[in-house]
Amino acid sequence: MSGARLTAVDARMFWLSRRLPSDQFLLYAFDGGVDGPAVARGLLARAETVADLCVRIRETPAALDYPYWVPRSPTPDLVRSDDTADWQGCLDRVAASTADRVDATVSPWRLHLFPAVTGVPGASGLAAVAVLQVAHALADGGSASMLARALFAADPPVPAPPPGAPSAPVAAALGVLGLPARVVRTARRARDAAAADRDRREATASGRLPAPPIGRTPTVLSRPARGAVAVRCVVFPADVLTGGSVSVTVAALTAISVALADHLTAVGAEVPADLGAEVTVAIPPASRTVPARNAFHNAGVDLHPDVGDLARRADAIAASLHDRRRRFEHPAFGLGDRATEAVPAAVIRRDVARADLDARPTTVGGHTVVSSVRRGPADLVLGGHPVLMTAGFPALSPAVGLTHGVHGIGDTVTLSVTTSVGVVDPDAYATRLRHAVERVVESRQ
């Protein structure tokens, strides 16, 4: 559990979530049906031992300071049992739930439980599916996966109490009293960040640091959702994507590059030479300058559709991802985060409220978003049944109408697709993605 007061990064996530859906949905499937009410009671009892599942957000009056995490006890309404009985129906229910955001001032999470589902990939018969819905202000992808692990681990975690927080009036008074010092810190840190930015520009000009990605040409995918949201999952043995010299993430990005190009061609759209993806890249703990729960960057990675040989394309994508990570290692990024952390809360909230989220961009950071998270060994259980697979569904945005998840647990990797039926035919695209993985595998043989 981080400190009681939200950081500027996490508060921005919270305020922005009121305008733009950003909840995370972490799906886990287990090999066997369960008794829904009994399992729900057990999950609630487990949640009571996990500090981050025993909090809610309390805003400070008039944004005189950043919001605080305050204690709350898990209640039965946080576990929603659903009798949907088939796999695609389960995914459809998850897709529909993306419109029903959690209210983090009440609870930053809820869990959707599907006790008996047929057709789950890899299941020996009936399967249970649990989907943890988490507000982004509470956790990024890696931290949310750890929350799920605490819920489903065979052995319960060591209980930890949530942090205490001052009352709302005291928090407001502390914010007012601390404002002069915060203004001074903002100026000082902004000066340090500006000096680091000058060094970054010089390092880029001299070739010591990779150049930043340039804005990319929008495509028919660079638009908001139209019609019902749809999600699909393509499940593979992990060794399908782990062969060769590239990582699972790079192998998945290579397959995504093929599927994107095939889709654009099929709908009569041009495949841009600058085809790219925004990939979430975790900030290593040693490089973090603020204790934000959301510790990641968005990296614009080149997908190199002009490289026909897929093994060579994978190497080129790996080089692009490496360059983006190298650039993020420059101190300017961390100093910029520290400068933001000193900004008064009211300024951040005002900027979020005034942001024009409906403007059509002239360039985009990527033509899709890709979130890749390894969720650890397959030692999770629900109702005594072992975990089969896991998946995640990055949120859509006004400029991104198709997103991908790459999530592994044990010896299984799932590529997920999130889109809307007015932007992409989800079944046709999932088929293209599966075929693209097969082509990537063939290129390594």
Short mmCIF file of C-alpha atoms in Angstrom, two decimals:
data_model
loop_
_atom_site.label_atom_id
_atom_site.label_comp_id
_atom_site.label_asym_id
_atom_site.label_seq_id
_atom_site.Cartn_x
_atom_site.Cartn_y
_atom_site.Cartn_z
CA MET A 1 0.00 0.00 0.00
CA SER A 2 1.42 3.38 -0.99
CA GLY A 3 0.88 6.55 1.07
CA ALA A 4 -2.58 7.75 1.93
CA ARG A 5 -2.45 10.85 -0.26
CA LEU A 6 -2.70 10.25 -4.00
CA THR A 7 0.23 11.37 -6.11
CA ALA A 8 -0.36 13.86 -8.92
CA VAL A 9 -0.06 11.04 -11.47
CA ASP A 10 -2.68 8.89 -9.74
CA ALA A 11 -4.99 11.84 -9.03
CA ARG A 12 -4.90 12.75 -12.71
CA MET A 13 -5.87 9.16 -13.52
CA PHE A 14 -8.77 9.44 -11.07
CA TRP A 15 -10.08 12.75 -12.39
CA LEU A 16 -9.61 11.72 -16.02
CA SER A 17 -11.53 8.47 -15.43
CA ARG A 18 -14.67 10.55 -14.88
CA ARG A 19 -14.40 11.73 -18.48
CA LEU A 20 -12.80 8.75 -20.19
CA PRO A 21 -13.26 5.06 -19.22
CA SER A 22 -9.99 3.57 -18.05
CA ASP A 23 -10.92 0.71 -15.70
CA GLN A 24 -8.80 -2.41 -16.03
CA PHE A 25 -10.42 -5.83 -16.42
CA LEU A 26 -8.25 -8.76 -15.35
CA LEU A 27 -9.77 -12.07 -16.43
CA TYR A 28 -8.76 -15.40 -14.91
CA ALA A 29 -10.26 -18.77 -15.89
CA PHE A 30 -10.09 -21.84 -13.62
CA ASP A 31 -10.51 -25.49 -14.58
CA GLY A 32 -13.80 -26.37 -12.89
CA GLY A 33 -17.17 -24.93 -11.98
CA VAL A 34 -17.70 -23.51 -8.50
CA ASP A 35 -20.45 -22.81 -5.98
CA GLY A 36 -21.00 -19.10 -6.69
CA PRO A 37 -22.29 -17.91 -3.28
CA ALA A 38 -19.66 -19.87 -1.31
CA VAL A 39 -16.82 -18.65 -3.52
CA ALA A 40 -18.09 -15.06 -3.34
CA ARG A 41 -18.04 -15.21 0.47
CA GLY A 42 -14.51 -16.61 0.39
CA LEU A 43 -13.29 -13.89 -1.96
CA LEU A 44 -14.76 -11.17 0.25
CA ALA A 45 -13.06 -12.67 3.28
CA ARG A 46 -9.78 -12.76 1.37
CA ALA A 47 -10.23 -9.15 0.21
CA GLU A 48 -10.46 -8.05 3.84
CA THR A 49 -6.80 -9.11 4.25
CA VAL A 50 -5.54 -7.11 1.25
CA ALA A 51 -4.89 -3.47 2.17
CA ASP A 52 -5.42 -2.09 -1.34
CA LEU A 53 -8.85 -3.73 -1.49
CA CYS A 54 -9.94 -2.06 1.74
CA VAL A 55 -9.81 1.56 0.62
CA ARG A 56 -11.71 4.17 -1.31
CA ILE A 57 -10.86 7.70 -2.49
CA ARG A 58 -11.94 10.72 -0.47
CA GLU A 59 -11.51 14.03 -2.24
CA THR A 60 -10.16 17.07 -0.42
CA PRO A 61 -12.66 19.97 -0.44
CA ALA A 62 -12.17 22.42 -3.34
CA ALA A 63 -9.11 20.44 -4.45
CA LEU A 64 -7.10 22.31 -1.82
CA ASP A 65 -4.93 19.20 -1.79
CA TYR A 66 -4.81 15.89 -3.60
CA PRO A 67 -7.39 13.21 -2.70
CA TYR A 68 -6.67 10.62 -0.02
CA TRP A 69 -7.09 6.89 0.26
CA VAL A 70 -9.28 6.18 3.27
CA PRO A 71 -10.34 2.82 4.78
CA ARG A 72 -13.52 1.00 3.82
CA SER A 73 -14.56 -2.61 4.34
CA PRO A 74 -15.38 -4.86 1.37
CA THR A 75 -19.13 -5.46 1.09
CA PRO A 76 -21.10 -8.24 -0.65
CA ASP A 77 -22.12 -5.98 -3.54
CA LEU A 78 -18.49 -5.88 -4.71
CA VAL A 79 -18.74 -9.45 -6.00
CA ARG A 80 -21.27 -9.77 -8.81
CA SER A 81 -22.21 -13.32 -9.71
CA ASP A 82 -23.37 -13.91 -13.30
CA ASP A 83 -25.04 -17.07 -14.62
CA THR A 84 -23.81 -16.61 -18.22
CA ALA A 85 -22.95 -20.15 -19.21
CA ASP A 86 -20.77 -19.97 -22.35
CA TRP A 87 -17.34 -18.50 -23.06
CA GLN A 88 -18.32 -15.96 -25.69
CA GLY A 89 -21.28 -14.88 -23.61
CA CYS A 90 -18.87 -14.34 -20.71
CA LEU A 91 -16.64 -12.15 -22.91
CA ASP A 92 -19.69 -10.22 -24.09
CA ARG A 93 -20.63 -9.51 -20.47
CA VAL A 94 -17.09 -8.26 -19.81
CA ALA A 95 -17.32 -5.98 -22.85
CA ALA A 96 -20.64 -4.58 -21.64
CA SER A 97 -19.15 -3.95 -18.20
CA THR A 98 -16.59 -1.53 -19.66
CA ALA A 99 -19.37 1.08 -19.73
CA ASP A 100 -20.09 0.59 -16.01
CA ARG A 101 -17.11 2.24 -14.35
CA VAL A 102 -16.31 1.76 -10.69
CA ASP A 103 -16.73 4.85 -8.53
CA ALA A 104 -13.44 4.96 -6.65
CA THR A 105 -14.97 7.23 -4.01
CA VAL A 106 -17.17 4.25 -3.10
CA SER A 107 -14.82 1.40 -4.03
CA PRO A 108 -11.97 1.26 -6.58
CA TRP A 109 -12.69 -2.36 -7.49
CA ARG A 110 -15.36 -4.97 -8.04
CA LEU A 111 -15.25 -8.59 -9.11
CA HIS A 112 -17.41 -10.34 -11.72
CA LEU A 113 -17.83 -14.06 -11.06
CA PHE A 114 -19.03 -16.56 -13.64
CA PRO A 115 -19.34 -19.84 -11.68
CA ALA A 116 -19.95 -22.34 -14.52
CA VAL A 117 -18.85 -21.57 -18.07
CA THR A 118 -18.56 -23.93 -21.05
CA GLY A 119 -16.12 -23.58 -23.93
CA VAL A 120 -13.25 -21.92 -22.03
CA PRO A 121 -9.98 -22.61 -23.89
CA GLY A 122 -8.06 -25.44 -22.26
CA ALA A 123 -10.79 -26.44 -19.81
CA SER A 124 -11.50 -30.11 -19.20
CA GLY A 125 -15.22 -29.34 -18.80
CA LEU A 126 -16.92 -26.54 -16.93
CA ALA A 127 -14.74 -23.62 -15.90
CA ALA A 128 -15.11 -20.72 -13.48
CA VAL A 129 -14.19 -17.24 -14.70
CA ALA A 130 -13.37 -14.34 -12.39
CA VAL A 131 -12.84 -10.81 -13.71
CA LEU A 132 -11.32 -8.22 -11.40
CA GLN A 133 -12.33 -4.68 -12.39
CA VAL A 134 -9.91 -2.09 -11.02
CA ALA A 135 -9.80 1.70 -11.21
CA HIS A 136 -6.53 2.80 -12.81
CA ALA A 137 -5.95 5.25 -9.96
CA LEU A 138 -5.53 2.25 -7.65
CA ALA A 139 -3.02 0.30 -9.73
CA ASP A 140 -1.26 -0.02 -13.06
CA GLY A 141 -1.17 -3.31 -14.95
CA GLY A 142 1.60 -4.91 -12.91
CA SER A 143 0.21 -3.83 -9.54
CA ALA A 144 -3.33 -4.87 -10.48
CA SER A 145 -1.98 -8.32 -11.34
CA MET A 146 -0.48 -8.52 -7.85
CA LEU A 147 -3.88 -7.65 -6.36
CA ALA A 148 -5.45 -10.49 -8.32
CA ARG A 149 -2.67 -12.80 -7.17
CA ALA A 150 -3.45 -11.87 -3.55
CA LEU A 151 -7.12 -12.77 -4.14
CA PHE A 152 -6.51 -16.10 -5.84
CA ALA A 153 -3.30 -17.37 -4.25
CA ALA A 154 -3.58 -20.73 -2.53
CA ASP A 155 -2.07 -19.25 0.64
CA PRO A 156 -3.61 -16.05 2.04
CA PRO A 157 -1.39 -12.97 2.24
CA VAL A 158 -0.20 -11.52 5.53
CA PRO A 159 -2.93 -9.03 6.51
CA ALA A 160 -1.89 -5.38 6.32
CA PRO A 161 -4.00 -2.42 7.46
CA PRO A 162 -4.64 0.46 5.05
CA PRO A 163 -2.90 3.74 5.94
CA GLY A 164 -4.58 6.33 8.08
CA ALA A 165 -5.60 9.68 6.60
CA PRO A 166 -6.47 13.06 8.12
CA SER A 167 -10.09 14.17 8.20
CA ALA A 168 -11.35 16.16 5.20
CA PRO A 169 -11.17 19.53 7.02
CA VAL A 170 -7.66 18.77 8.27
CA ALA A 171 -6.60 17.65 4.78
CA ALA A 172 -7.90 20.93 3.34
CA ALA A 173 -6.09 22.94 6.01
CA LEU A 174 -2.85 21.04 5.39
CA GLY A 175 -3.22 21.72 1.67
CA VAL A 176 -3.63 25.47 2.28
CA LEU A 177 -0.73 25.61 4.75
CA GLY A 178 1.50 23.65 2.40
CA LEU A 179 0.68 25.70 -0.70
CA PRO A 180 3.54 28.22 -0.43
CA ALA A 181 6.10 25.45 -0.05
CA ARG A 182 4.50 23.54 -2.94
CA VAL A 183 4.77 26.62 -5.20
CA VAL A 184 8.46 26.95 -4.32
CA ARG A 185 9.03 23.24 -4.99
CA THR A 186 7.22 23.52 -8.30
CA ALA A 187 9.50 26.35 -9.45
CA ARG A 188 12.65 24.61 -8.24
CA ARG A 189 11.76 21.26 -9.75
CA ALA A 190 10.62 22.88 -13.00
CA ARG A 191 14.03 24.51 -13.25
CA ASP A 192 15.78 21.17 -12.70
CA ALA A 193 13.48 19.47 -15.23
CA ALA A 194 14.19 22.19 -17.81
CA ALA A 195 17.96 21.71 -17.39
CA ALA A 196 17.53 17.94 -17.79
CA ASP A 197 15.41 18.50 -20.88
CA ARG A 198 18.17 20.61 -22.43
CA ASP A 199 20.60 17.78 -21.78
CA ARG A 200 18.15 15.33 -23.32
CA ARG A 201 17.88 17.43 -26.48
CA GLU A 202 21.65 17.70 -26.72
CA ALA A 203 22.07 13.96 -26.20
CA THR A 204 19.48 13.33 -28.92
CA ALA A 205 21.18 15.72 -31.36
CA SER A 206 24.58 14.10 -30.78
CA GLY A 207 23.21 10.58 -31.23
CA ARG A 208 23.92 9.51 -27.65
CA LEU A 209 20.19 9.08 -27.08
CA PRO A 210 17.63 7.61 -29.50
CA ALA A 211 15.36 10.18 -31.12
CA PRO A 212 11.78 10.45 -29.87
CA PRO A 213 9.05 8.83 -31.97
CA ILE A 214 7.36 11.16 -34.41
CA GLY A 215 3.60 11.59 -34.75
CA ARG A 216 2.05 8.96 -36.98
CA THR A 217 -0.54 9.19 -39.73
CA PRO A 218 -4.06 8.40 -38.42
CA THR A 219 -5.90 5.47 -39.99
CA VAL A 220 -9.47 4.20 -39.94
CA LEU A 221 -8.56 2.70 -36.55
CA SER A 222 -7.79 6.13 -35.09
CA ARG A 223 -11.32 6.92 -33.99
CA PRO A 224 -13.59 6.42 -31.01
CA ALA A 225 -15.75 3.37 -30.42
CA ARG A 226 -18.92 3.12 -32.49
CA GLY A 227 -21.56 0.61 -31.46
CA ALA A 228 -21.16 -2.09 -28.87
CA VAL A 229 -17.73 -2.77 -27.39
CA ALA A 230 -16.45 -6.26 -28.22
CA VAL A 231 -13.62 -8.33 -26.77
CA ARG A 232 -12.02 -11.52 -28.06
CA CYS A 233 -9.26 -13.83 -26.78
CA VAL A 234 -6.78 -15.91 -28.73
CA VAL A 235 -5.03 -18.38 -26.41
CA PHE A 236 -1.69 -20.09 -27.15
CA PRO A 237 0.84 -22.27 -25.36
CA ALA A 238 3.58 -19.91 -24.19
CA ASP A 239 6.27 -21.75 -26.14
CA VAL A 240 4.55 -20.73 -29.39
CA LEU A 241 5.67 -17.15 -28.74
CA THR A 242 8.86 -17.77 -26.75
CA GLY A 243 10.90 -19.48 -29.46
CA GLY A 244 13.69 -17.61 -31.21
CA SER A 245 15.69 -14.63 -30.03
CA VAL A 246 12.86 -12.19 -29.29
CA SER A 247 10.63 -11.77 -26.24
CA VAL A 248 6.97 -12.73 -26.01
CA THR A 249 6.07 -9.04 -26.23
CA VAL A 250 8.05 -8.58 -29.45
CA ALA A 251 6.68 -11.79 -30.98
CA ALA A 252 3.16 -10.57 -30.16
CA LEU A 253 3.90 -7.13 -31.62
CA THR A 254 5.12 -8.80 -34.81
CA ALA A 255 1.89 -10.76 -35.09
CA ILE A 256 -0.11 -7.60 -34.37
CA SER A 257 1.77 -5.79 -37.15
CA VAL A 258 0.69 -8.50 -39.59
CA ALA A 259 -2.92 -8.53 -38.40
CA LEU A 260 -3.19 -4.73 -38.55
CA ALA A 261 -1.81 -4.62 -42.09
CA ASP A 262 -4.10 -7.45 -43.20
CA HIS A 263 -7.11 -5.67 -41.68
CA LEU A 264 -6.33 -2.32 -43.28
CA THR A 265 -5.85 -4.00 -46.66
CA ALA A 266 -9.09 -5.95 -46.30
CA VAL A 267 -11.12 -2.78 -45.67
CA GLY A 268 -9.48 -0.94 -48.55
CA ALA A 269 -7.35 1.37 -46.41
CA GLU A 270 -3.71 2.19 -46.96
CA VAL A 271 -1.16 0.57 -44.67
CA PRO A 272 0.92 3.52 -43.45
CA ALA A 273 4.69 3.20 -43.61
CA ASP A 274 4.80 4.52 -40.03
CA LEU A 275 2.48 1.82 -38.65
CA GLY A 276 3.08 1.71 -34.92
CA ALA A 277 1.78 0.77 -31.51
CA GLU A 278 1.72 2.53 -28.16
CA VAL A 279 3.21 -0.01 -25.78
CA THR A 280 3.04 0.40 -22.02
CA VAL A 281 6.54 0.17 -20.53
CA ALA A 282 6.95 -0.21 -16.78
CA ILE A 283 9.30 2.18 -14.98
CA PRO A 284 11.86 0.03 -13.10
CA PRO A 285 11.66 0.53 -9.33
CA ALA A 286 15.19 1.94 -9.22
CA SER A 287 14.22 4.64 -11.73
CA ARG A 288 11.05 5.85 -10.01
CA THR A 289 11.24 9.36 -8.61
CA VAL A 290 7.71 9.52 -7.18
CA PRO A 291 5.70 6.82 -5.34
CA ALA A 292 2.94 6.72 -7.94
CA ARG A 293 0.87 3.58 -8.30
CA ASN A 294 0.86 4.16 -12.07
CA ALA A 295 4.54 3.73 -12.88
CA PHE A 296 4.74 3.35 -16.63
CA HIS A 297 5.39 5.20 -19.87
CA ASN A 298 3.63 4.89 -23.22
CA ALA A 299 6.22 4.03 -25.87
CA GLY A 300 5.55 4.63 -29.56
CA VAL A 301 7.03 1.50 -31.16
CA ASP A 302 7.59 1.15 -34.91
CA LEU A 303 5.99 -1.97 -36.41
CA HIS A 304 7.92 -1.89 -39.71
CA PRO A 305 5.26 -3.16 -42.12
CA ASP A 306 7.71 -2.62 -45.00
CA VAL A 307 9.97 -5.45 -43.76
CA GLY A 308 8.56 -8.52 -45.47
CA ASP A 309 10.66 -11.16 -43.72
CA LEU A 310 8.90 -11.57 -40.37
CA ALA A 311 12.02 -12.73 -38.52
CA ARG A 312 13.79 -9.54 -39.63
CA ARG A 313 10.68 -7.51 -38.82
CA ALA A 314 10.69 -8.92 -35.29
CA ASP A 315 14.31 -7.84 -34.87
CA ALA A 316 13.46 -4.34 -36.12
CA ILE A 317 10.50 -4.10 -33.71
CA ALA A 318 12.74 -5.28 -30.86
CA ALA A 319 15.27 -2.56 -31.75
CA SER A 320 12.54 0.10 -31.75
CA LEU A 321 11.25 -1.04 -28.35
CA HIS A 322 14.81 -1.07 -27.01
CA ASP A 323 15.37 2.50 -28.23
CA ARG A 324 12.19 3.68 -26.55
CA ARG A 325 13.27 2.08 -23.26
CA ARG A 326 16.75 3.61 -23.55
CA ARG A 327 15.26 7.04 -24.05
CA PHE A 328 13.06 6.64 -20.97
CA GLU A 329 16.20 5.99 -18.91
CA HIS A 330 17.24 9.63 -19.31
CA PRO A 331 16.87 11.56 -16.00
CA ALA A 332 14.65 14.16 -17.69
CA PHE A 333 11.66 11.84 -17.44
CA GLY A 334 12.04 11.27 -13.71
CA LEU A 335 12.71 14.95 -13.01
CA GLY A 336 9.65 15.84 -15.04
CA ASP A 337 7.58 13.50 -12.87
CA ARG A 338 8.99 15.16 -9.73
CA ALA A 339 8.09 18.58 -11.08
CA THR A 340 4.54 17.46 -11.79
CA GLU A 341 4.26 16.04 -8.29
CA ALA A 342 4.84 19.51 -6.83
CA VAL A 343 2.03 21.16 -8.83
CA PRO A 344 -1.01 22.15 -6.72
CA ALA A 345 -3.93 19.75 -6.99
CA ALA A 346 -6.35 22.41 -8.25
CA VAL A 347 -4.12 23.04 -11.27
CA ILE A 348 -4.07 19.37 -12.28
CA ARG A 349 -7.83 19.00 -11.80
CA ARG A 350 -8.49 22.15 -13.85
CA ASP A 351 -6.26 20.91 -16.69
CA VAL A 352 -8.09 17.57 -16.77
CA ALA A 353 -11.47 19.32 -16.82
CA ARG A 354 -10.44 21.60 -19.69
CA ALA A 355 -8.78 18.95 -21.87
CA ASP A 356 -10.46 18.66 -25.28
CA LEU A 357 -11.05 14.92 -25.57
CA ASP A 358 -13.20 15.21 -28.69
CA ALA A 359 -10.66 16.91 -30.98
CA ARG A 360 -9.65 14.77 -33.96
CA PRO A 361 -5.86 14.38 -33.87
CA THR A 362 -3.71 15.25 -36.89
CA THR A 363 -1.15 12.69 -35.72
CA VAL A 364 -1.30 9.75 -33.27
CA GLY A 365 1.21 8.09 -31.00
CA GLY A 366 0.23 4.64 -32.28
CA HIS A 367 -2.43 2.93 -34.35
CA THR A 368 -3.22 0.58 -31.49
CA VAL A 369 -2.38 0.25 -27.79
CA VAL A 370 -0.62 -2.88 -26.55
CA SER A 371 -0.36 -3.80 -22.87
CA SER A 372 1.89 -6.76 -22.08
CA VAL A 373 2.05 -8.20 -18.56
CA ARG A 374 3.49 -11.46 -17.30
CA ARG A 375 1.23 -12.53 -14.40
CA GLY A 376 3.50 -15.12 -12.86
CA PRO A 377 3.31 -18.87 -12.31
CA ALA A 378 0.07 -20.83 -12.70
CA ASP A 379 -0.32 -21.43 -8.97
CA LEU A 380 -3.61 -19.57 -8.48
CA VAL A 381 -6.80 -21.40 -7.49
CA LEU A 382 -10.52 -20.72 -7.19
CA GLY A 383 -12.78 -23.15 -5.40
CA GLY A 384 -9.92 -25.65 -5.41
CA HIS A 385 -9.50 -25.47 -9.20
CA PRO A 386 -6.22 -24.44 -10.88
CA VAL A 387 -5.91 -21.41 -13.12
CA LEU A 388 -6.01 -22.07 -16.87
CA MET A 389 -5.37 -18.72 -18.49
CA THR A 390 -5.56 -14.99 -17.97
CA ALA A 391 -6.36 -11.99 -20.17
CA GLY A 392 -6.67 -8.22 -20.03
CA PHE A 393 -8.46 -5.62 -22.14
CA PRO A 394 -6.84 -2.16 -22.51
CA ALA A 395 -9.42 0.61 -22.71
CA LEU A 396 -10.39 2.29 -25.97
CA SER A 397 -9.97 6.04 -26.41
CA PRO A 398 -11.15 8.75 -28.83
CA ALA A 399 -8.04 8.20 -31.01
CA VAL A 400 -7.64 4.41 -30.60
CA GLY A 401 -10.45 2.15 -31.75
CA LEU A 402 -8.57 -1.15 -31.36
CA THR A 403 -6.39 -2.30 -28.46
CA HIS A 404 -4.49 -5.49 -27.66
CA GLY A 405 -3.52 -7.29 -24.47
CA VAL A 406 -0.65 -9.75 -24.13
CA HIS A 407 -0.98 -11.61 -20.83
CA GLY A 408 0.75 -14.75 -19.69
CA ILE A 409 0.41 -17.06 -16.72
CA GLY A 410 2.25 -20.33 -16.33
CA ASP A 411 2.72 -21.86 -19.77
CA THR A 412 -0.18 -20.01 -21.45
CA VAL A 413 -0.26 -16.66 -23.26
CA THR A 414 -3.44 -14.87 -24.32
CA LEU A 415 -3.65 -12.20 -27.01
CA SER A 416 -6.79 -10.19 -26.42
CA VAL A 417 -8.61 -7.77 -28.70
CA THR A 418 -10.82 -4.86 -27.61
CA THR A 419 -12.71 -2.84 -30.21
CA SER A 420 -16.25 -1.89 -31.17
CA VAL A 421 -18.39 -3.37 -33.90
CA GLY A 422 -18.55 -0.06 -35.75
CA VAL A 423 -14.77 0.13 -36.05
CA VAL A 424 -13.58 -3.48 -36.52
CA ASP A 425 -15.33 -6.82 -37.09
CA PRO A 426 -14.03 -8.54 -33.91
CA ASP A 427 -14.39 -12.11 -35.15
CA ALA A 428 -12.70 -11.43 -38.46
CA TYR A 429 -9.88 -9.60 -36.74
CA ALA A 430 -9.37 -12.32 -34.11
CA THR A 431 -9.06 -14.83 -36.96
CA ARG A 432 -6.47 -12.60 -38.67
CA LEU A 433 -4.56 -12.33 -35.40
CA ARG A 434 -4.49 -16.11 -34.95
CA HIS A 435 -3.25 -16.57 -38.51
CA ALA A 436 -0.66 -13.84 -37.95
CA VAL A 437 0.74 -15.72 -34.95
CA GLU A 438 1.01 -18.84 -37.12
CA ARG A 439 2.95 -16.87 -39.74
CA VAL A 440 5.32 -15.49 -37.10
CA VAL A 441 5.95 -19.04 -35.83
CA GLU A 442 6.63 -20.26 -39.38
CA SER A 443 9.12 -17.43 -39.96
CA ARG A 444 11.32 -18.79 -37.15
CA GLN A 445 11.51 -22.32 -38.56
#
